[in-house]
Amino acid sequence: MQIIIASDYADMSRKAADVIAAQVKNKPSSILGLATGSTPIGLYAELVKDYEAGLISFKQIQSFNLDEYRGLEADHDQSYRYFMNQNLFNHVDIDKAQTHVPDGANPDADAACAAYEIAIRQAGGVDLQLLGLGHNGHVGFNEPADFFPVDTHVVDLTESTIQANSRLFDSIDEVPRQAYTMGIGTIMKADQILVVANGADKAQIVADAFTGPVVPQVPASVLQLHPRVTVIVDAEAGSIIKDRL
Ligand code: GLP
């Protein structure tokens, strides 16, 4: 696991964009695993800049997003499909038919999750998976649990995640209580993983997840067992882990 402490959010975003841009340049038909949340917004903006500068093309890229709220239609402004369109897909030459997000509108959870898992497998698996980090160590929507869930599945969101994500909704009552998410097994199958985190409020979980014990109560800790992980954090999020490296 390589841990890089960037100077600030802009530096973290640029360094993370460089990792993704290198993957896209080296393998123009890459399968990218993508993430939502506030953290990757800056790195998506950097990738759009690279595209506009003619440095990279997403023409042959396929993408699979980590997760989606259950019950939100794709055009809901808090759906992760909408987020991806707004922050990346609408601004680059990616073929939207080749971009995949779990189908939050499918009421049949088992069917939605099984179809997603099969689609990833049929595409040949994820080359590079981008991840943000929840305050409780969740990745995608894999919440702290007594075991590591393997495949794409439906989850009940924890109160802390509902609380954290309510900032983006008009009221906390509008936050969906469930989501579809890639499993830890799905994530760990990616060839390469890139984790980003910023802000002082992530400092403790960054340190616990990447230097603490590997336990399902801190889902991101499992990434310590993956052979090719790069963690890029800003100085604030790196303020505790820096003394443990
Ligand atoms: C959300 C998402 C995660 C995201 C995390 C952190 O609930 N499901 O995929 O990485 O929480 O979000 P943020 O980057 O806004 O802190």
PDB file of N, CA and C in Angstrom, residues 70-153:
ATOM      1  N   ARG A  70     -31.025   3.009  -3.242  1.00  0.00           N
ATOM      2  CA  ARG A  70     -32.174   2.217  -3.683  1.00  0.00           C
ATOM      3  C   ARG A  70     -33.407   3.116  -3.716  1.00  0.00           C
ATOM      4  N   GLY A  71     -34.095   3.082  -4.837  1.00  0.00           N
ATOM      5  CA  GLY A  71     -35.357   3.822  -4.941  1.00  0.00           C
ATOM      6  C   GLY A  71     -35.233   5.163  -5.637  1.00  0.00           C
ATOM      7  N   LEU A  72     -34.003   5.584  -5.962  1.00  0.00           N
ATOM      8  CA  LEU A  72     -33.877   6.849  -6.690  1.00  0.00           C
ATOM      9  C   LEU A  72     -33.777   6.578  -8.186  1.00  0.00           C
ATOM     10  N   GLU A  73     -34.563   7.297  -8.955  1.00  0.00           N
ATOM     11  CA  GLU A  73     -34.490   7.204 -10.415  1.00  0.00           C
ATOM     12  C   GLU A  73     -33.186   7.871 -10.866  1.00  0.00           C
ATOM     13  N   ALA A  74     -32.723   7.481 -12.064  1.00  0.00           N
ATOM     14  CA  ALA A  74     -31.450   8.004 -12.575  1.00  0.00           C
ATOM     15  C   ALA A  74     -31.439   9.532 -12.689  1.00  0.00           C
ATOM     16  N   ASP A  75     -32.613  10.132 -12.923  1.00  0.00           N
ATOM     17  CA  ASP A  75     -32.618  11.597 -13.107  1.00  0.00           C
ATOM     18  C   ASP A  75     -32.849  12.360 -11.795  1.00  0.00           C
ATOM     19  N   HIS A  76     -32.936  11.663 -10.658  1.00  0.00           N
ATOM     20  CA  HIS A  76     -33.044  12.346  -9.364  1.00  0.00           C
ATOM     21  C   HIS A  76     -31.714  13.064  -9.096  1.00  0.00           C
ATOM     22  N   ASP A  77     -31.774  14.307  -8.638  1.00  0.00           N
ATOM     23  CA  ASP A  77     -30.511  15.064  -8.547  1.00  0.00           C
ATOM     24  C   ASP A  77     -29.589  14.577  -7.430  1.00  0.00           C
ATOM     25  N   GLN A  78     -30.022  13.619  -6.597  1.00  0.00           N
ATOM     26  CA  GLN A  78     -29.113  13.023  -5.617  1.00  0.00           C
ATOM     27  C   GLN A  78     -28.743  11.586  -5.978  1.00  0.00           C
ATOM     28  N   SER A  79     -29.212  11.132  -7.160  1.00  0.00           N
ATOM     29  CA  SER A  79     -28.795   9.779  -7.552  1.00  0.00           C
ATOM     30  C   SER A  79     -27.332   9.835  -7.982  1.00  0.00           C
ATOM     31  N   TYR A  80     -26.659   8.712  -7.831  1.00  0.00           N
ATOM     32  CA  TYR A  80     -25.247   8.686  -8.187  1.00  0.00           C
ATOM     33  C   TYR A  80     -25.069   8.685  -9.702  1.00  0.00           C
ATOM     34  N   ARG A  81     -26.044   8.206 -10.443  1.00  0.00           N
ATOM     35  CA  ARG A  81     -26.005   8.317 -11.911  1.00  0.00           C
ATOM     36  C   ARG A  81     -25.996   9.794 -12.309  1.00  0.00           C
ATOM     37  N   TYR A  82     -26.866  10.577 -11.681  1.00  0.00           N
ATOM     38  CA  TYR A  82     -26.938  12.012 -11.964  1.00  0.00           C
ATOM     39  C   TYR A  82     -25.597  12.676 -11.623  1.00  0.00           C
ATOM     40  N   PHE A  83     -25.051  12.320 -10.462  1.00  0.00           N
ATOM     41  CA  PHE A  83     -23.759  12.870 -10.018  1.00  0.00           C
ATOM     42  C   PHE A  83     -22.680  12.604 -11.077  1.00  0.00           C
ATOM     43  N   MET A  84     -22.632  11.377 -11.569  1.00  0.00           N
ATOM     44  CA  MET A  84     -21.579  11.030 -12.538  1.00  0.00           C
ATOM     45  C   MET A  84     -21.755  11.807 -13.837  1.00  0.00           C
ATOM     46  N   ASN A  85     -23.009  11.949 -14.277  1.00  0.00           N
ATOM     47  CA  ASN A  85     -23.251  12.734 -15.492  1.00  0.00           C
ATOM     48  C   ASN A  85     -22.773  14.171 -15.300  1.00  0.00           C
ATOM     49  N   GLN A  86     -23.151  14.743 -14.144  1.00  0.00           N
ATOM     50  CA  GLN A  86     -22.839  16.156 -13.884  1.00  0.00           C
ATOM     51  C   GLN A  86     -21.342  16.407 -13.730  1.00  0.00           C
ATOM     52  N   ASN A  87     -20.655  15.476 -13.054  1.00  0.00           N
ATOM     53  CA  ASN A  87     -19.258  15.732 -12.700  1.00  0.00           C
ATOM     54  C   ASN A  87     -18.244  15.194 -13.700  1.00  0.00           C
ATOM     55  N   LEU A  88     -18.658  14.212 -14.521  1.00  0.00           N
ATOM     56  CA  LEU A  88     -17.678  13.659 -15.463  1.00  0.00           C
ATOM     57  C   LEU A  88     -18.276  13.342 -16.831  1.00  0.00           C
ATOM     58  N   PHE A  89     -19.287  12.472 -16.868  1.00  0.00           N
ATOM     59  CA  PHE A  89     -19.697  11.903 -18.155  1.00  0.00           C
ATOM     60  C   PHE A  89     -20.172  12.946 -19.164  1.00  0.00           C
ATOM     61  N   ASN A  90     -20.877  13.999 -18.692  1.00  0.00           N
ATOM     62  CA  ASN A  90     -21.385  15.011 -19.629  1.00  0.00           C
ATOM     63  C   ASN A  90     -20.281  15.855 -20.248  1.00  0.00           C
ATOM     64  N   HIS A  91     -19.068  15.775 -19.671  1.00  0.00           N
ATOM     65  CA  HIS A  91     -18.008  16.689 -20.084  1.00  0.00           C
ATOM     66  C   HIS A  91     -16.876  16.015 -20.847  1.00  0.00           C
ATOM     67  N   VAL A  92     -16.965  14.692 -21.034  1.00  0.00           N
ATOM     68  CA  VAL A  92     -15.902  13.975 -21.755  1.00  0.00           C
ATOM     69  C   VAL A  92     -16.545  13.117 -22.845  1.00  0.00           C
ATOM     70  N   ASP A  93     -15.691  12.453 -23.647  1.00  0.00           N
ATOM     71  CA  ASP A  93     -16.205  11.715 -24.807  1.00  0.00           C
ATOM     72  C   ASP A  93     -16.554  10.258 -24.484  1.00  0.00           C
ATOM     73  N   ILE A  94     -16.916   9.987 -23.237  1.00  0.00           N
ATOM     74  CA  ILE A  94     -17.270   8.609 -22.869  1.00  0.00           C
ATOM     75  C   ILE A  94     -18.612   8.243 -23.502  1.00  0.00           C
ATOM     76  N   ASP A  95     -18.757   6.979 -23.899  1.00  0.00           N
ATOM     77  CA  ASP A  95     -20.026   6.488 -24.443  1.00  0.00           C
ATOM     78  C   ASP A  95     -20.908   6.135 -23.237  1.00  0.00           C
ATOM     79  N   LYS A  96     -21.972   6.891 -23.025  1.00  0.00           N
ATOM     80  CA  LYS A  96     -22.766   6.679 -21.796  1.00  0.00           C
ATOM     81  C   LYS A  96     -23.336   5.261 -21.716  1.00  0.00           C
ATOM     82  N   ALA A  97     -23.508   4.628 -22.883  1.00  0.00           N
ATOM     83  CA  ALA A  97     -24.015   3.250 -22.868  1.00  0.00           C
ATOM     84  C   ALA A  97     -22.994   2.310 -22.224  1.00  0.00           C
ATOM     85  N   GLN A  98     -21.747   2.766 -22.148  1.00  0.00           N
ATOM     86  CA  GLN A  98     -20.687   1.945 -21.538  1.00  0.00           C
ATOM     87  C   GLN A  98     -20.428   2.336 -20.080  1.00  0.00           C
ATOM     88  N   THR A  99     -21.289   3.180 -19.536  1.00  0.00           N
ATOM     89  CA  THR A  99     -21.143   3.572 -18.123  1.00  0.00           C
ATOM     90  C   THR A  99     -22.245   2.886 -17.319  1.00  0.00           C
ATOM     91  N   HIS A 100     -21.845   2.277 -16.227  1.00  0.00           N
ATOM     92  CA  HIS A 100     -22.795   1.463 -15.459  1.00  0.00           C
ATOM     93  C   HIS A 100     -22.866   1.954 -14.012  1.00  0.00           C
ATOM     94  N   VAL A 101     -24.085   2.027 -13.514  1.00  0.00           N
ATOM     95  CA  VAL A 101     -24.349   2.352 -12.111  1.00  0.00           C
ATOM     96  C   VAL A 101     -25.415   1.343 -11.686  1.00  0.00           C
ATOM     97  N   PRO A 102     -25.335   0.781 -10.470  1.00  0.00           N
ATOM     98  CA  PRO A 102     -26.416  -0.139 -10.076  1.00  0.00           C
ATOM     99  C   PRO A 102     -27.772   0.528 -10.272  1.00  0.00           C
ATOM    100  N   ASP A 103     -28.758  -0.274 -10.675  1.00  0.00           N
ATOM    101  CA  ASP A 103     -30.065   0.273 -11.041  1.00  0.00           C
ATOM    102  C   ASP A 103     -30.909   0.501  -9.778  1.00  0.00           C
ATOM    103  N   GLY A 104     -30.820   1.724  -9.246  1.00  0.00           N
ATOM    104  CA  GLY A 104     -31.530   2.065  -8.023  1.00  0.00           C
ATOM    105  C   GLY A 104     -33.034   1.990  -8.171  1.00  0.00           C
ATOM    106  N   ALA A 105     -33.505   2.115  -9.403  1.00  0.00           N
ATOM    107  CA  ALA A 105     -34.952   2.117  -9.637  1.00  0.00           C
ATOM    108  C   ALA A 105     -35.518   0.707  -9.725  1.00  0.00           C
ATOM    109  N   ASN A 106     -34.654  -0.303  -9.797  1.00  0.00           N
ATOM    110  CA  ASN A 106     -35.138  -1.680  -9.867  1.00  0.00           C
ATOM    111  C   ASN A 106     -35.571  -2.130  -8.473  1.00  0.00           C
ATOM    112  N   PRO A 107     -36.867  -2.377  -8.260  1.00  0.00           N
ATOM    113  CA  PRO A 107     -37.322  -2.755  -6.920  1.00  0.00           C
ATOM    114  C   PRO A 107     -36.884  -4.167  -6.527  1.00  0.00           C
ATOM    115  N   ASP A 108     -36.468  -4.953  -7.512  1.00  0.00           N
ATOM    116  CA  ASP A 108     -36.019  -6.322  -7.232  1.00  0.00           C
ATOM    117  C   ASP A 108     -34.530  -6.288  -6.888  1.00  0.00           C
ATOM    118  N   ALA A 109     -34.236  -6.225  -5.595  1.00  0.00           N
ATOM    119  CA  ALA A 109     -32.847  -6.057  -5.157  1.00  0.00           C
ATOM    120  C   ALA A 109     -31.946  -7.178  -5.650  1.00  0.00           C
ATOM    121  N   ASP A 110     -32.420  -8.411  -5.532  1.00  0.00           N
ATOM    122  CA  ASP A 110     -31.570  -9.541  -5.932  1.00  0.00           C
ATOM    123  C   ASP A 110     -31.236  -9.470  -7.414  1.00  0.00           C
ATOM    124  N   ALA A 111     -32.245  -9.122  -8.227  1.00  0.00           N
ATOM    125  CA  ALA A 111     -32.030  -9.049  -9.677  1.00  0.00           C
ATOM    126  C   ALA A 111     -31.078  -7.907 -10.013  1.00  0.00           C
ATOM    127  N   ALA A 112     -31.263  -6.754  -9.384  1.00  0.00           N
ATOM    128  CA  ALA A 112     -30.419  -5.590  -9.676  1.00  0.00           C
ATOM    129  C   ALA A 112     -28.959  -5.899  -9.326  1.00  0.00           C
ATOM    130  N   CYS A 113     -28.744  -6.539  -8.177  1.00  0.00           N
ATOM    131  CA  CYS A 113     -27.377  -6.804  -7.715  1.00  0.00           C
ATOM    132  C   CYS A 113     -26.713  -7.915  -8.532  1.00  0.00           C
ATOM    133  N   ALA A 114     -27.472  -8.969  -8.821  1.00  0.00           N
ATOM    134  CA  ALA A 114     -26.902 -10.080  -9.598  1.00  0.00           C
ATOM    135  C   ALA A 114     -26.536  -9.605 -10.997  1.00  0.00           C
ATOM    136  N   ALA A 115     -27.394  -8.786 -11.610  1.00  0.00           N
ATOM    137  CA  ALA A 115     -27.127  -8.293 -12.968  1.00  0.00           C
ATOM    138  C   ALA A 115     -25.856  -7.439 -12.973  1.00  0.00           C
ATOM    139  N   TYR A 116     -25.665  -6.680 -11.918  1.00  0.00           N
ATOM    140  CA  TYR A 116     -24.492  -5.806 -11.857  1.00  0.00           C
ATOM    141  C   TYR A 116     -23.210  -6.611 -11.757  1.00  0.00           C
ATOM    142  N   GLU A 117     -23.260  -7.602 -10.897  1.00  0.00           N
ATOM    143  CA  GLU A 117     -22.086  -8.463 -10.694  1.00  0.00           C
ATOM    144  C   GLU A 117     -21.710  -9.170 -12.008  1.00  0.00           C
ATOM    145  N   ILE A 118     -22.723  -9.661 -12.711  1.00  0.00           N
ATOM    146  CA  ILE A 118     -22.484 -10.359 -13.983  1.00  0.00           C
ATOM    147  C   ILE A 118     -21.908  -9.389 -15.016  1.00  0.00           C
ATOM    148  N   ALA A 119     -22.448  -8.173 -15.064  1.00  0.00           N
ATOM    149  CA  ALA A 119     -21.970  -7.189 -16.048  1.00  0.00           C
ATOM    150  C   ALA A 119     -20.490  -6.868 -15.829  1.00  0.00           C
ATOM    151  N   ILE A 120     -20.076  -6.757 -14.569  1.00  0.00           N
ATOM    152  CA  ILE A 120     -18.661  -6.468 -14.276  1.00  0.00           C
ATOM    153  C   ILE A 120     -17.790  -7.636 -14.750  1.00  0.00           C
ATOM    154  N   ARG A 121     -18.266  -8.844 -14.435  1.00  0.00           N
ATOM    155  CA  ARG A 121     -17.505 -10.038 -14.816  1.00  0.00           C
ATOM    156  C   ARG A 121     -17.391 -10.143 -16.343  1.00  0.00           C
ATOM    157  N   GLN A 122     -18.533  -9.921 -17.020  1.00  0.00           N
ATOM    158  CA  GLN A 122     -18.536 -10.043 -18.490  1.00  0.00           C
ATOM    159  C   GLN A 122     -17.647  -8.996 -19.150  1.00  0.00           C
ATOM    160  N   ALA A 123     -17.525  -7.834 -18.517  1.00  0.00           N
ATOM    161  CA  ALA A 123     -16.670  -6.783 -19.091  1.00  0.00           C
ATOM    162  C   ALA A 123     -15.192  -7.142 -18.925  1.00  0.00           C
ATOM    163  N   GLY A 124     -14.907  -8.110 -18.053  1.00  0.00           N
ATOM    164  CA  GLY A 124     -13.527  -8.545 -17.860  1.00  0.00           C
ATOM    165  C   GLY A 124     -12.931  -8.086 -16.543  1.00  0.00           C
ATOM    166  N   GLY A 125     -13.744  -7.452 -15.688  1.00  0.00           N
ATOM    167  CA  GLY A 125     -13.243  -7.032 -14.371  1.00  0.00           C
ATOM    168  C   GLY A 125     -12.682  -5.623 -14.413  1.00  0.00           C
ATOM    169  N   VAL A 126     -12.607  -5.015 -13.239  1.00  0.00           N
ATOM    170  CA  VAL A 126     -12.199  -3.610 -13.124  1.00  0.00           C
ATOM    171  C   VAL A 126     -10.667  -3.505 -13.119  1.00  0.00           C
ATOM    172  N   ASP A 127     -10.143  -2.611 -13.950  1.00  0.00           N
ATOM    173  CA  ASP A 127      -8.684  -2.372 -13.975  1.00  0.00           C
ATOM    174  C   ASP A 127      -8.259  -1.462 -12.830  1.00  0.00           C
ATOM    175  N   LEU A 128      -9.010  -0.384 -12.652  1.00  0.00           N
ATOM    176  CA  LEU A 128      -8.658   0.587 -11.607  1.00  0.00           C
ATOM    177  C   LEU A 128      -9.929   1.010 -10.895  1.00  0.00           C
ATOM    178  N   GLN A 129      -9.968   0.783  -9.594  1.00  0.00           N
ATOM    179  CA  GLN A 129     -11.145   1.139  -8.792  1.00  0.00           C
ATOM    180  C   GLN A 129     -10.825   2.356  -7.929  1.00  0.00           C
ATOM    181  N   LEU A 130     -11.598   3.400  -8.090  1.00  0.00           N
ATOM    182  CA  LEU A 130     -11.483   4.594  -7.250  1.00  0.00           C
ATOM    183  C   LEU A 130     -12.406   4.441  -6.047  1.00  0.00           C
ATOM    184  N   LEU A 131     -11.927   4.831  -4.864  1.00  0.00           N
ATOM    185  CA  LEU A 131     -12.747   4.753  -3.648  1.00  0.00           C
ATOM    186  C   LEU A 131     -12.626   6.030  -2.822  1.00  0.00           C
ATOM    187  N   GLY A 132     -13.734   6.476  -2.257  1.00  0.00           N
ATOM    188  CA  GLY A 132     -13.699   7.459  -1.184  1.00  0.00           C
ATOM    189  C   GLY A 132     -13.780   6.682   0.123  1.00  0.00           C
ATOM    190  N   LEU A 133     -13.837   7.392   1.212  1.00  0.00           N
ATOM    191  CA  LEU A 133     -13.827   6.743   2.523  1.00  0.00           C
ATOM    192  C   LEU A 133     -14.882   7.389   3.414  1.00  0.00           C
ATOM    193  N   GLY A 134     -15.800   6.567   3.939  1.00  0.00           N
ATOM    194  CA  GLY A 134     -16.788   7.109   4.878  1.00  0.00           C
ATOM    195  C   GLY A 134     -16.150   7.338   6.244  1.00  0.00           C
ATOM    196  N   HIS A 135     -16.782   8.175   7.063  1.00  0.00           N
ATOM    197  CA  HIS A 135     -16.218   8.463   8.392  1.00  0.00           C
ATOM    198  C   HIS A 135     -16.118   7.219   9.257  1.00  0.00           C
ATOM    199  N   ASN A 136     -16.983   6.242   9.019  1.00  0.00           N
ATOM    200  CA  ASN A 136     -16.942   5.007   9.803  1.00  0.00           C
ATOM    201  C   ASN A 136     -16.149   3.910   9.076  1.00  0.00           C
ATOM    202  N   GLY A 137     -15.419   4.300   8.036  1.00  0.00           N
ATOM    203  CA  GLY A 137     -14.589   3.338   7.311  1.00  0.00           C
ATOM    204  C   GLY A 137     -15.326   2.623   6.200  1.00  0.00           C
ATOM    205  N   HIS A 138     -16.546   3.086   5.880  1.00  0.00           N
ATOM    206  CA  HIS A 138     -17.240   2.383   4.801  1.00  0.00           C
ATOM    207  C   HIS A 138     -16.623   2.693   3.448  1.00  0.00           C
ATOM    208  N   VAL A 139     -16.662   1.707   2.563  1.00  0.00           N
ATOM    209  CA  VAL A 139     -16.251   1.897   1.173  1.00  0.00           C
ATOM    210  C   VAL A 139     -17.439   1.482   0.316  1.00  0.00           C
ATOM    211  N   GLY A 140     -17.730   2.298  -0.732  1.00  0.00           N
ATOM    212  CA  GLY A 140     -19.013   2.133  -1.392  1.00  0.00           C
ATOM    213  C   GLY A 140     -20.037   2.350  -0.295  1.00  0.00           C
ATOM    214  N   PHE A 141     -20.967   1.435  -0.154  1.00  0.00           N
ATOM    215  CA  PHE A 141     -21.872   1.490   0.999  1.00  0.00           C
ATOM    216  C   PHE A 141     -21.706   0.238   1.851  1.00  0.00           C
ATOM    217  N   ASN A 142     -20.502  -0.327   1.855  1.00  0.00           N
ATOM    218  CA  ASN A 142     -20.220  -1.449   2.756  1.00  0.00           C
ATOM    219  C   ASN A 142     -19.985  -0.880   4.142  1.00  0.00           C
ATOM    220  N   GLU A 143     -21.006  -0.977   4.972  1.00  0.00           N
ATOM    221  CA  GLU A 143     -20.965  -0.390   6.302  1.00  0.00           C
ATOM    222  C   GLU A 143     -20.251  -1.341   7.271  1.00  0.00           C
ATOM    223  N   PRO A 144     -19.781  -0.832   8.416  1.00  0.00           N
ATOM    224  CA  PRO A 144     -19.168  -1.712   9.416  1.00  0.00           C
ATOM    225  C   PRO A 144     -20.099  -2.886   9.732  1.00  0.00           C
ATOM    226  N   ALA A 145     -19.527  -4.090   9.805  1.00  0.00           N
ATOM    227  CA  ALA A 145     -20.336  -5.297  10.011  1.00  0.00           C
ATOM    228  C   ALA A 145     -19.476  -6.350  10.694  1.00  0.00           C
ATOM    229  N   ASP A 146     -20.047  -7.525  10.899  1.00  0.00           N
ATOM    230  CA  ASP A 146     -19.278  -8.608  11.521  1.00  0.00           C
ATOM    231  C   ASP A 146     -18.583  -9.479  10.479  1.00  0.00           C
ATOM    232  N   PHE A 147     -18.780  -9.152   9.203  1.00  0.00           N
ATOM    233  CA  PHE A 147     -18.141  -9.931   8.127  1.00  0.00           C
ATOM    234  C   PHE A 147     -17.969  -9.004   6.927  1.00  0.00           C
ATOM    235  N   PHE A 148     -17.122  -9.422   5.984  1.00  0.00           N
ATOM    236  CA  PHE A 148     -16.935  -8.652   4.757  1.00  0.00           C
ATOM    237  C   PHE A 148     -17.908  -9.176   3.699  1.00  0.00           C
ATOM    238  N   PRO A 149     -18.891  -8.382   3.270  1.00  0.00           N
ATOM    239  CA  PRO A 149     -19.808  -8.870   2.232  1.00  0.00           C
ATOM    240  C   PRO A 149     -19.053  -9.058   0.915  1.00  0.00           C
ATOM    241  N   VAL A 150     -19.379 -10.112   0.191  1.00  0.00           N
ATOM    242  CA  VAL A 150     -18.592 -10.466  -0.989  1.00  0.00           C
ATOM    243  C   VAL A 150     -19.079  -9.725  -2.238  1.00  0.00           C
ATOM    244  N   ASP A 151     -20.302 -10.009  -2.669  1.00  0.00           N
ATOM    245  CA  ASP A 151     -20.784  -9.507  -3.962  1.00  0.00           C
ATOM    246  C   ASP A 151     -21.629  -8.238  -3.814  1.00  0.00           C
ATOM    247  N   THR A 152     -22.034  -7.709  -4.962  1.00  0.00           N
ATOM    248  CA  THR A 152     -22.960  -6.574  -4.987  1.00  0.00           C
ATOM    249  C   THR A 152     -24.238  -6.966  -4.239  1.00  0.00           C
ATOM    250  N   HIS A 153     -24.695  -6.097  -3.349  1.00  0.00           N
ATOM    251  CA  HIS A 153     -25.822  -6.454  -2.474  1.00  0.00           C
ATOM    252  C   HIS A 153     -26.565  -5.200  -2.033  1.00  0.00           C
TER     253      HIS A 153
END
